[in-house]
Each structure stands twice: as structure tokens, then as C-alpha cells.
């Protein structure tokens, strides 16, 4: 019955309640829609980054991650590719060659990262082939000898166009100079101008010949997942399977003098045979040997003295700035909606205080006839929560409709495209917010209602029935 | 046996100021089960204060009020609230019904606080509304009832918790003659037939004429206490 009374009380002063409900609804609608824009912007960036730049997961020789020299390759890469492709959730796998080069045209020079790809495999992992801009551009077709794909920004820098020649300067695994002429087969333009400026693509087979690599060697295995949410799981599975560890004797000896105490050194010395351990077993072994406390205390030092086989990294680790932006955006949702709700909260406090002051005699009567103060408090809290939640749900529904429509149509921000592309963001944004965020926002609205109720409810329970009943 | 025992009761307002007000001054009274008593006196004589003290809505400066053997001044706030709910029925001058509830829901409300089942609440609320002659308005909200009708709902509400007695503070002050007559007849009948104890504060002669006991108050003191044989 208290629920009924609370709900009915909300609508005693319809105009006043509707003003608060509208304020909460409009505030949340605006807040959620704004956050959905940022979210859409971020997801667009993330989607591009994964589908064009980094893929979902990458495998490297662990040494290559420390020092990206050409000799640190993944062996038996074709067999590995086949095995990885069998994992559930894996959409496609592509092997890549990587090295840093200097590019020279007739008129300019620039540094870049040169990536060797197998075009037919790479097309399944990266959508770069859909981003060719020059009408004469082709994705490794049309030019048989040494084709190279470069970004629009790089083309501008080097002042070249499709079919122009580019001289590549670099070194091979033995440190010998390598000079090779390529012909521009295509020019691409993504939403990320720095990616366009920093990366050039050649055929994997050309890289193999030029750098005299073995047939089944590559620097990188790029994996694209069917669903983004599966990335973490597959990363762990691959890590457990392919990341092997052992103690690096040299590093351990060095660490004894610098960063780890003698006692730890002695315990690790027992482990420093040539035996390798899986990712899971290695961690468990170290924890068992050193104890949890020491393991956690010296985790960084332990990583430094551990030699790894294959490094498995998901996009978050390959591109930490993206991961940071993504988590920063999550935080923004709370900050943004929190600020709006805090401001609305004061309005709700004011409204509820007015409602309590108008009903002093009635509340006095309720206390007089036996409604204890806990129930009076609950009644006021419930009224406030109902008031906020009505506005909140209305605002969420409005926002959901708005976000759904905008997500379908997309929002063209092309007037800001230059600035946004420089930061790697797409100019066509698809605003979106996921279901858990809506749930979290609803909880925040309820909490705001509860917090906003405290002061008016305290005022109500402090009323003295004898005085309150006689109040005019 | 007395259901209410009042000894040396005092209530002083502004006690620590230059002009303390003795609203209730050394009152000694007792009430038996089934009384139909009126506390009478001019405005400001302390009738309402005395009624508030008996009802546990206010605390005395000194003295003792015992209800059914319980010294209500020794009870904590929450125990006193529960005690009021189970033992005392209130009828206020301004009816004080819950405006968002219907007449029946208003009567049911206190039973809900007591934890009665829906079936029991329904049954008793219907009986009580019938007893005060307003069962045809059971689903009407107070705003659409006349003053007399509202006060009858208030009486039904006061009876809902099966209290030991009912305190009615100027119950007819806002009513016309006809409504006053109807209300008093209902209360008199309930007193006679159900042996329900009523204690009024009033300066309405029509109530005085119906009372079986008249307690006269002046400047917070009891100056007369007489039983009227009807």
C-alpha cells in the first residue's frame, strides 16, 4: 500500500511532477545521445583499426616484440596459420612480413613501415583493398613486377602517383643494404591519415625473395575474429597453446646484480634449465616457487628475465592508445550522465522538499496514527525514485529511439573530416550505446532518486506529530 | 478498571524563558472502558494539549500517563508509534484523511500497517464503513466527500485498528448541524452497542449535551469533572 500511496503522491501535483519528469527525461536524452556520439566515434575508430590496421589478435616471435629486427620471425608459419584458422570464432588469418624502410621518389624521401602480405589472404583480414582512391589503383593487380601499395598521404609526401617508381632502402637480416625499385600499384586512403602516412604494402612473395626468407617464415600472423567479444577468449587460448616461457640465464644473472634479491635469484636458478613451460604453467610454477607475495612484488622483473616463444597480443595491447580511449569513453559515460543527474538531483531535492512541506499535516497524521518513521522515510524515498525513474525511463526510451535512428542513418561529420581523420576517426559516425550501459544509467537514475530523497525524507521524519497536525 | 490513568500531569511551553506557559497544570484523571467523555473549556485552556499528551503525540514536562498499565512516557519513539497504532484511535478536527486513497483504502491503511491480511482488511473496512453509514462511498476519494462524510470515514479509520479508546479533537468544529448530529449519533451508538471509549475535546454545546462525562478545563487545570446521567 505504501508503494501505491507513493506512486499516487507523485501525481498529486501533476504540473510540478511533469516538469521534473521532463527535466530528467530531456537531460538523460541529451546526455545519452551525446555519449552515443562519442561511443559511435570510438567504435568507428576501433572498427577501422581492427579491420584495416591491427586485426583482432596478432602473433609474433616474442623477440620481435622486444626488438623488431628482421631475423625474429615465426617459424612453420603456414602450419600455424592452418591450426589457428581452426579455432572457433576465427574468421580469417593472414601472414605478414614487416620491416622499416626508407622510400625515395624522384622528388622526396620518407620513412615507413613496409608490410608484406599475401593479397588473397589479407583481403579476408583487412579491408584496406576497399579504400583505394585513385581511379587507376588496384590491389596488387595490373603490375606484375614489384607492386607497392602506398597511402594517399605518403603519395603526397613523395609526390608520386599510380605507376610511379619508388626506391626502397633498407637492410636485410645480415645487415647488408637492400635497394629495390617498386612501382606504385595503388593508393589507399583510410580514416586514419597517420596510418596512411606510415605504412606501405608489398606482396609477401616479393619480400621473401628480396630478404631471402625461408618459405614458411613470417613476422606476423594477423587474426580477425567473427565477433569482437571473442577476442579475449581466443587470445587466452592461443597464449596457453603457443606462448612458451623459460628463464633467460643471461638476464637472470644480470637481474641478480640489479633488481632481484639473492634469495629470489637462487630459487630461479633451479628453474633455469633449457626446459620451456606453457604460459599458464610458467606463472603457476613461479608463484609456487616464490610464493604469491614475492611473485606479485617482482612480476615486472620476472617478465624481464623470461624468454618467450610466441607473443600473442590482442588489439588492446598492440594499440594501447585505442584501448585507453575505449576505457576512457566508458568512464566518460559515467562522468557525463553523472554530472547531468547531479544537476537534476538538486531540482528533485527541491521538488520533493516542496512536496513534503505542503504535506506536513498529512505526514504528521500518518505518524500520529502509527506509521513509523522508517515507513515515512521509505514512502518519501519511493516517491522520489518513482519521480526520477519515470523521467529516467522516458529519457532512456527517447534516447534509445534517437540513437537507433541515428545508428541506422549515420551522422555525417564531413565538415570536420580533416581534423577527425588526422586523429584516426571516421567522418561518418554511427552513434550507439550497448544494453549494459542503458542498465547502468537506469541504476544511476535510481541512485540519484535515493540520494535526492534523503534530505526531504529526513525533514519528514523529524516532524513532531502534535505540531504537524495543527499546521495550516 | 481504568484504561487511562493520568497523574500530576504538567505541560509547560517556553519553560526556560521569562514567560513560561502552563498548558496543562497538575492534571489527575482516569478513564474507564466505555466512557463517552468530553473535555470542555474555552479556547486556549489546554484541551488539545491534554488530548495530545494522552495520545502520546506530545511528551509532558512532568507527570505520568498510563494506558492499560503502560507508562507511555517511558516508551521509545518507535515503540510509542506502534503503541499508538495498536491502542489509540484518532479523529482530528480537519479530518486528515489521505487524499490519494479512497474512503475504503483510508480505513484499510492502518490495518495494512498492522500487517492484517487483504481479506481481513477488506472485510473490516466494509463493516466499519457500513457502521458509520458511508459504505456507498467506499470507492470515493476524500476530496469528493462532504465534511461530515469525511469525518465519518475518519471515525471508521480510528476504529479500524481495534483501539482501546478514541481521542477526538474538536471533531465537529468544521461540520454543519446536520452532519454534527449524524456523527454524534454514530459515535453514541458505537459507544452504547460496541462499548467503545470516546474522549472528545470540544467547546461545541451539541457534543457537550451528548457527553456522559464532562471534564472542565481552565488555564490547564481541571476545574470540574462530572458524570451526566442520561
PDB file of N, CA, C and O in Angstrom, chain A residues 1-2 4-5 8-9 12 361-362 364-373 375 464-467 469-470, chain B residues 48 52 57-58 77 81 84-85 90 92 94 96-101 105 108-110 112-113 141 157 169:
ATOM      1  N   UNK A   1       0.825  -1.207   0.000  1.00  0.00           N
ATOM      2  CA  UNK A   1       0.000   0.000   0.000  1.00  0.00           C
ATOM      3  C   UNK A   1       0.862   1.261   0.000  1.00  0.00           C
ATOM      4  O   UNK A   1       0.493   2.264  -0.599  1.00  0.00           O
ATOM      5  N   UNK A   2       2.051   1.160   0.659  1.00  0.00           N
ATOM      6  CA  UNK A   2       2.937   2.329   0.683  1.00  0.00           C
ATOM      7  C   UNK A   2       3.413   2.637  -0.745  1.00  0.00           C
ATOM      8  O   UNK A   2       3.526   3.796  -1.141  1.00  0.00           O
ATOM      9  N   UNK A   4       1.698   2.078  -3.423  1.00  0.00           N
ATOM     10  CA  UNK A   4       0.562   2.717  -4.101  1.00  0.00           C
ATOM     11  C   UNK A   4       0.466   4.186  -3.703  1.00  0.00           C
ATOM     12  O   UNK A   4       0.305   5.063  -4.570  1.00  0.00           O
ATOM     13  N   UNK A   5       0.572   4.423  -2.395  1.00  0.00           N
ATOM     14  CA  UNK A   5       0.467   5.815  -1.931  1.00  0.00           C
ATOM     15  C   UNK A   5       1.584   6.653  -2.546  1.00  0.00           C
ATOM     16  O   UNK A   5       1.353   7.763  -3.039  1.00  0.00           O
ATOM     17  N   UNK A   8       0.857   7.343  -6.153  1.00  0.00           N
ATOM     18  CA  UNK A   8      -0.239   8.310  -6.295  1.00  0.00           C
ATOM     19  C   UNK A   8       0.201   9.704  -5.858  1.00  0.00           C
ATOM     20  O   UNK A   8      -0.219  10.707  -6.431  1.00  0.00           O
ATOM     21  N   UNK A   9       1.044   9.741  -4.814  1.00  0.00           N
ATOM     22  CA  UNK A   9       1.529  11.047  -4.341  1.00  0.00           C
ATOM     23  C   UNK A   9       2.327  11.787  -5.411  1.00  0.00           C
ATOM     24  O   UNK A   9       2.302  13.015  -5.470  1.00  0.00           O
ATOM     25  N   UNK A  12       0.099  13.925  -7.444  1.00  0.00           N
ATOM     26  CA  UNK A  12      -0.804  14.869  -6.767  1.00  0.00           C
ATOM     27  C   UNK A  12      -0.687  16.245  -7.379  1.00  0.00           C
ATOM     28  O   UNK A  12      -1.660  16.957  -7.549  1.00  0.00           O
ATOM     29  N   UNK A 361       0.904  18.416   7.510  1.00  0.00           N
ATOM     30  CA  UNK A 361      -0.211  17.958   8.343  1.00  0.00           C
ATOM     31  C   UNK A 361      -0.516  16.477   8.075  1.00  0.00           C
ATOM     32  O   UNK A 361      -0.742  15.709   9.001  1.00  0.00           O
ATOM     33  N   UNK A 362      -0.473  16.130   6.793  1.00  0.00           N
ATOM     34  CA  UNK A 362      -0.774  14.735   6.426  1.00  0.00           C
ATOM     35  C   UNK A 362       0.295  13.785   6.975  1.00  0.00           C
ATOM     36  O   UNK A 362      -0.029  12.717   7.510  1.00  0.00           O
ATOM     37  N   UNK A 364       2.222  14.382   9.531  1.00  0.00           N
ATOM     38  CA  UNK A 364       2.015  14.379  10.985  1.00  0.00           C
ATOM     39  C   UNK A 364       0.919  13.391  11.358  1.00  0.00           C
ATOM     40  O   UNK A 364       1.055  12.614  12.316  1.00  0.00           O
ATOM     41  N   UNK A 365      -0.178  13.396  10.588  1.00  0.00           N
ATOM     42  CA  UNK A 365      -1.289  12.483  10.853  1.00  0.00           C
ATOM     43  C   UNK A 365      -0.835  11.023  10.698  1.00  0.00           C
ATOM     44  O   UNK A 365      -1.162  10.161  11.518  1.00  0.00           O
ATOM     45  N   UNK A 366      -0.029  10.763   9.625  1.00  0.00           N
ATOM     46  CA  UNK A 366       0.434   9.391   9.385  1.00  0.00           C
ATOM     47  C   UNK A 366       1.273   8.896  10.570  1.00  0.00           C
ATOM     48  O   UNK A 366       1.116   7.759  11.022  1.00  0.00           O
ATOM     49  N   UNK A 367       2.140   9.783  11.070  1.00  0.00           N
ATOM     50  CA  UNK A 367       2.973   9.399  12.220  1.00  0.00           C
ATOM     51  C   UNK A 367       2.064   9.200  13.445  1.00  0.00           C
ATOM     52  O   UNK A 367       2.227   8.260  14.220  1.00  0.00           O
ATOM     53  N   UNK A 368       1.072  10.090  13.597  1.00  0.00           N
ATOM     54  CA  UNK A 368       0.171  10.012  14.752  1.00  0.00           C
ATOM     55  C   UNK A 368      -0.593   8.692  14.780  1.00  0.00           C
ATOM     56  O   UNK A 368      -0.684   8.043  15.825  1.00  0.00           O
ATOM     57  N   UNK A 369      -1.120   8.280  13.642  1.00  0.00           N
ATOM     58  CA  UNK A 369      -1.956   7.071  13.669  1.00  0.00           C
ATOM     59  C   UNK A 369      -1.130   5.783  13.673  1.00  0.00           C
ATOM     60  O   UNK A 369      -1.690   4.698  13.755  1.00  0.00           O
ATOM     61  N   UNK A 370       0.190   5.913  13.569  1.00  0.00           N
ATOM     62  CA  UNK A 370       1.010   4.718  13.772  1.00  0.00           C
ATOM     63  C   UNK A 370       1.949   4.352  12.644  1.00  0.00           C
ATOM     64  O   UNK A 370       2.521   3.265  12.644  1.00  0.00           O
ATOM     65  N   UNK A 371       2.127   5.229  11.659  1.00  0.00           N
ATOM     66  CA  UNK A 371       3.097   4.927  10.601  1.00  0.00           C
ATOM     67  C   UNK A 371       4.481   5.287  11.152  1.00  0.00           C
ATOM     68  O   UNK A 371       4.749   6.462  11.425  1.00  0.00           O
ATOM     69  N   UNK A 372       5.313   4.288  11.334  1.00  0.00           N
ATOM     70  CA  UNK A 372       6.604   4.607  11.961  1.00  0.00           C
ATOM     71  C   UNK A 372       7.517   5.365  10.989  1.00  0.00           C
ATOM     72  O   UNK A 372       7.249   5.439   9.792  1.00  0.00           O
ATOM     73  N   UNK A 373       8.586   5.917  11.567  1.00  0.00           N
ATOM     74  CA  UNK A 373       9.411   6.834  10.776  1.00  0.00           C
ATOM     75  C   UNK A 373      10.131   6.144   9.623  1.00  0.00           C
ATOM     76  O   UNK A 373      10.373   6.754   8.587  1.00  0.00           O
ATOM     77  N   UNK A 375       8.864   3.839   7.779  1.00  0.00           N
ATOM     78  CA  UNK A 375       7.909   3.764   6.666  1.00  0.00           C
ATOM     79  C   UNK A 375       7.706   5.125   6.024  1.00  0.00           C
ATOM     80  O   UNK A 375       7.542   5.208   4.799  1.00  0.00           O
ATOM     81  N   UNK A 464       7.160  16.723  14.276  1.00  0.00           N
ATOM     82  CA  UNK A 464       6.513  16.300  15.527  1.00  0.00           C
ATOM     83  C   UNK A 464       5.025  16.229  15.252  1.00  0.00           C
ATOM     84  O   UNK A 464       4.417  17.231  14.847  1.00  0.00           O
ATOM     85  N   UNK A 465       4.408  15.073  15.461  1.00  0.00           N
ATOM     86  CA  UNK A 465       3.012  14.896  15.044  1.00  0.00           C
ATOM     87  C   UNK A 465       2.062  15.931  15.646  1.00  0.00           C
ATOM     88  O   UNK A 465       1.197  16.447  14.941  1.00  0.00           O
ATOM     89  N   UNK A 466       2.250  16.240  16.937  1.00  0.00           N
ATOM     90  CA  UNK A 466       1.318  17.178  17.591  1.00  0.00           C
ATOM     91  C   UNK A 466       1.341  18.539  16.903  1.00  0.00           C
ATOM     92  O   UNK A 466       0.301  19.175  16.716  1.00  0.00           O
ATOM     93  N   UNK A 467       2.539  18.982  16.526  1.00  0.00           N
ATOM     94  CA  UNK A 467       2.674  20.295  15.864  1.00  0.00           C
ATOM     95  C   UNK A 467       2.236  20.193  14.405  1.00  0.00           C
ATOM     96  O   UNK A 467       1.547  21.071  13.886  1.00  0.00           O
ATOM     97  N   UNK A 469       0.153  18.221  12.860  1.00  0.00           N
ATOM     98  CA  UNK A 469      -1.283  18.055  12.617  1.00  0.00           C
ATOM     99  C   UNK A 469      -2.014  19.400  12.636  1.00  0.00           C
ATOM    100  O   UNK A 469      -2.979  19.610  11.908  1.00  0.00           O
ATOM    101  N   UNK A 470      -1.513  20.321  13.427  1.00  0.00           N
ATOM    102  CA  UNK A 470      -2.191  21.619  13.559  1.00  0.00           C
ATOM    103  C   UNK A 470      -1.707  22.651  12.545  1.00  0.00           C
ATOM    104  O   UNK A 470      -2.187  23.773  12.520  1.00  0.00           O
TER     105      UNK A 470
ATOM    106  N   UNK B  48      -6.615  20.558  23.722  1.00  0.00           N
ATOM    107  CA  UNK B  48      -5.873  19.816  22.690  1.00  0.00           C
ATOM    108  C   UNK B  48      -4.550  19.303  23.244  1.00  0.00           C
ATOM    109  O   UNK B  48      -4.145  18.176  22.955  1.00  0.00           O
ATOM    110  N   UNK B  52      -3.400  15.557  23.212  1.00  0.00           N
ATOM    111  CA  UNK B  52      -2.130  15.146  22.578  1.00  0.00           C
ATOM    112  C   UNK B  52      -1.250  14.361  23.543  1.00  0.00           C
ATOM    113  O   UNK B  52      -0.572  13.411  23.158  1.00  0.00           O
ATOM    114  N   UNK B  57       1.160  11.994  21.471  1.00  0.00           N
ATOM    115  CA  UNK B  57       1.657  12.810  20.354  1.00  0.00           C
ATOM    116  C   UNK B  57       2.608  13.879  20.859  1.00  0.00           C
ATOM    117  O   UNK B  57       3.349  14.486  20.098  1.00  0.00           O
ATOM    118  N   UNK B  58       2.558  14.115  22.137  1.00  0.00           N
ATOM    119  CA  UNK B  58       3.414  15.125  22.756  1.00  0.00           C
ATOM    120  C   UNK B  58       3.888  14.540  24.088  1.00  0.00           C
ATOM    121  O   UNK B  58       3.240  13.649  24.642  1.00  0.00           O
ATOM    122  N   UNK B  77      10.535   6.363  20.844  1.00  0.00           N
ATOM    123  CA  UNK B  77       9.716   6.943  19.759  1.00  0.00           C
ATOM    124  C   UNK B  77       9.054   5.856  18.913  1.00  0.00           C
ATOM    125  O   UNK B  77       7.858   5.922  18.636  1.00  0.00           O
ATOM    126  N   UNK B  81       5.086   4.897  18.677  1.00  0.00           N
ATOM    127  CA  UNK B  81       4.321   4.936  17.415  1.00  0.00           C
ATOM    128  C   UNK B  81       3.526   3.641  17.252  1.00  0.00           C
ATOM    129  O   UNK B  81       2.340   3.670  16.929  1.00  0.00           O
ATOM    130  N   UNK B  84       0.658   3.574  19.721  1.00  0.00           N
ATOM    131  CA  UNK B  84      -0.471   4.402  19.262  1.00  0.00           C
ATOM    132  C   UNK B  84      -1.289   3.636  18.218  1.00  0.00           C
ATOM    133  O   UNK B  84      -2.513   3.640  18.240  1.00  0.00           O
ATOM    134  N   UNK B  85      -0.547   2.986  17.304  1.00  0.00           N
ATOM    135  CA  UNK B  85      -1.221   2.279  16.213  1.00  0.00           C
ATOM    136  C   UNK B  85      -2.164   1.197  16.764  1.00  0.00           C
ATOM    137  O   UNK B  85      -3.288   1.043  16.288  1.00  0.00           O
ATOM    138  N   UNK B  90      -7.528   7.982  16.480  1.00  0.00           N
ATOM    139  CA  UNK B  90      -7.554   9.457  16.458  1.00  0.00           C
ATOM    140  C   UNK B  90      -8.587   9.962  15.459  1.00  0.00           C
ATOM    141  O   UNK B  90      -8.682   9.460  14.335  1.00  0.00           O
ATOM    142  N   UNK B  92      -9.451  13.759  13.992  1.00  0.00           N
ATOM    143  CA  UNK B  92      -8.949  15.136  14.046  1.00  0.00           C
ATOM    144  C   UNK B  92     -10.010  16.119  13.560  1.00  0.00           C
ATOM    145  O   UNK B  92     -10.912  15.752  12.795  1.00  0.00           O
ATOM    146  N   UNK B  94      -9.690  18.474  11.413  1.00  0.00           N
ATOM    147  CA  UNK B  94      -9.685  18.688   9.956  1.00  0.00           C
ATOM    148  C   UNK B  94      -9.702  17.364   9.188  1.00  0.00           C
ATOM    149  O   UNK B  94      -9.209  17.289   8.073  1.00  0.00           O
ATOM    150  N   UNK B  96      -8.212  15.010   8.229  1.00  0.00           N
ATOM    151  CA  UNK B  96      -6.871  14.458   7.922  1.00  0.00           C
ATOM    152  C   UNK B  96      -6.887  13.060   7.316  1.00  0.00           C
ATOM    153  O   UNK B  96      -6.196  12.160   7.775  1.00  0.00           O
ATOM    154  N   UNK B  97      -7.655  12.911   6.263  1.00  0.00           N
ATOM    155  CA  UNK B  97      -7.623  11.640   5.527  1.00  0.00           C
ATOM    156  C   UNK B  97      -6.518  11.712   4.483  1.00  0.00           C
ATOM    157  O   UNK B  97      -6.060  12.810   4.135  1.00  0.00           O
ATOM    158  N   UNK B  98      -6.114  10.558   3.985  1.00  0.00           N
ATOM    159  CA  UNK B  98      -5.078  10.552   2.944  1.00  0.00           C
ATOM    160  C   UNK B  98      -5.781  10.837   1.610  1.00  0.00           C
ATOM    161  O   UNK B  98      -6.595  10.026   1.160  1.00  0.00           O
ATOM    162  N   UNK B  99      -5.485  11.991   0.994  1.00  0.00           N
ATOM    163  CA  UNK B  99      -6.293  12.414  -0.153  1.00  0.00           C
ATOM    164  C   UNK B  99      -6.184  11.516  -1.388  1.00  0.00           C
ATOM    165  O   UNK B  99      -7.087  11.512  -2.203  1.00  0.00           O
ATOM    166  N   UNK B 100      -5.076  10.775  -1.500  1.00  0.00           N
ATOM    167  CA  UNK B 100      -4.906   9.971  -2.721  1.00  0.00           C
ATOM    168  C   UNK B 100      -5.555   8.586  -2.607  1.00  0.00           C
ATOM    169  O   UNK B 100      -5.564   7.822  -3.562  1.00  0.00           O
ATOM    170  N   UNK B 101      -6.073   8.282  -1.410  1.00  0.00           N
ATOM    171  CA  UNK B 101      -6.715   6.979  -1.225  1.00  0.00           C
ATOM    172  C   UNK B 101      -8.232   7.136  -1.154  1.00  0.00           C
ATOM    173  O   UNK B 101      -8.732   8.194  -0.758  1.00  0.00           O
ATOM    174  N   UNK B 105      -9.874   2.583   1.292  1.00  0.00           N
ATOM    175  CA  UNK B 105      -8.414   2.445   1.442  1.00  0.00           C
ATOM    176  C   UNK B 105      -7.911   3.202   2.671  1.00  0.00           C
ATOM    177  O   UNK B 105      -6.979   2.758   3.346  1.00  0.00           O
ATOM    178  N   UNK B 108      -8.602   1.028   5.506  1.00  0.00           N
ATOM    179  CA  UNK B 108      -7.730  -0.157   5.453  1.00  0.00           C
ATOM    180  C   UNK B 108      -6.284   0.160   5.845  1.00  0.00           C
ATOM    181  O   UNK B 108      -5.561  -0.710   6.309  1.00  0.00           O
ATOM    182  N   UNK B 109      -5.897   1.421   5.625  1.00  0.00           N
ATOM    183  CA  UNK B 109      -4.482   1.794   5.732  1.00  0.00           C
ATOM    184  C   UNK B 109      -3.834   1.358   7.055  1.00  0.00           C
ATOM    185  O   UNK B 109      -2.780   0.737   7.076  1.00  0.00           O
ATOM    186  N   UNK B 110      -4.502   1.689   8.146  1.00  0.00           N
ATOM    187  CA  UNK B 110      -3.904   1.381   9.456  1.00  0.00           C
ATOM    188  C   UNK B 110      -3.807  -0.134   9.671  1.00  0.00           C
ATOM    189  O   UNK B 110      -2.862  -0.628  10.283  1.00  0.00           O
ATOM    190  N   UNK B 112      -3.288  -2.203   7.293  1.00  0.00           N
ATOM    191  CA  UNK B 112      -2.124  -2.591   6.494  1.00  0.00           C
ATOM    192  C   UNK B 112      -0.848  -2.395   7.317  1.00  0.00           C
ATOM    193  O   UNK B 112       0.038  -3.256   7.320  1.00  0.00           O
ATOM    194  N   UNK B 113      -0.794  -1.260   8.035  1.00  0.00           N
ATOM    195  CA  UNK B 113       0.383  -1.009   8.882  1.00  0.00           C
ATOM    196  C   UNK B 113       0.509  -2.087   9.963  1.00  0.00           C
ATOM    197  O   UNK B 113       1.604  -2.455  10.366  1.00  0.00           O
ATOM    198  N   UNK B 141     -12.820   9.165  -3.282  1.00  0.00           N
ATOM    199  CA  UNK B 141     -11.697   9.816  -2.595  1.00  0.00           C
ATOM    200  C   UNK B 141     -12.219  10.936  -1.684  1.00  0.00           C
ATOM    201  O   UNK B 141     -13.268  11.522  -1.989  1.00  0.00           O
ATOM    202  N   UNK B 157     -11.843   4.919  10.297  1.00  0.00           N
ATOM    203  CA  UNK B 157     -10.397   4.674  10.294  1.00  0.00           C
ATOM    204  C   UNK B 157      -9.878   4.508  11.723  1.00  0.00           C
ATOM    205  O   UNK B 157      -9.059   3.640  12.008  1.00  0.00           O
ATOM    206  N   UNK B 169     -10.358  15.216  18.645  1.00  0.00           N
ATOM    207  CA  UNK B 169     -10.051  16.627  18.945  1.00  0.00           C
ATOM    208  C   UNK B 169     -10.989  17.523  18.135  1.00  0.00           C
ATOM    209  O   UNK B 169     -10.840  17.618  16.916  1.00  0.00           O
TER     210      UNK B 169
END
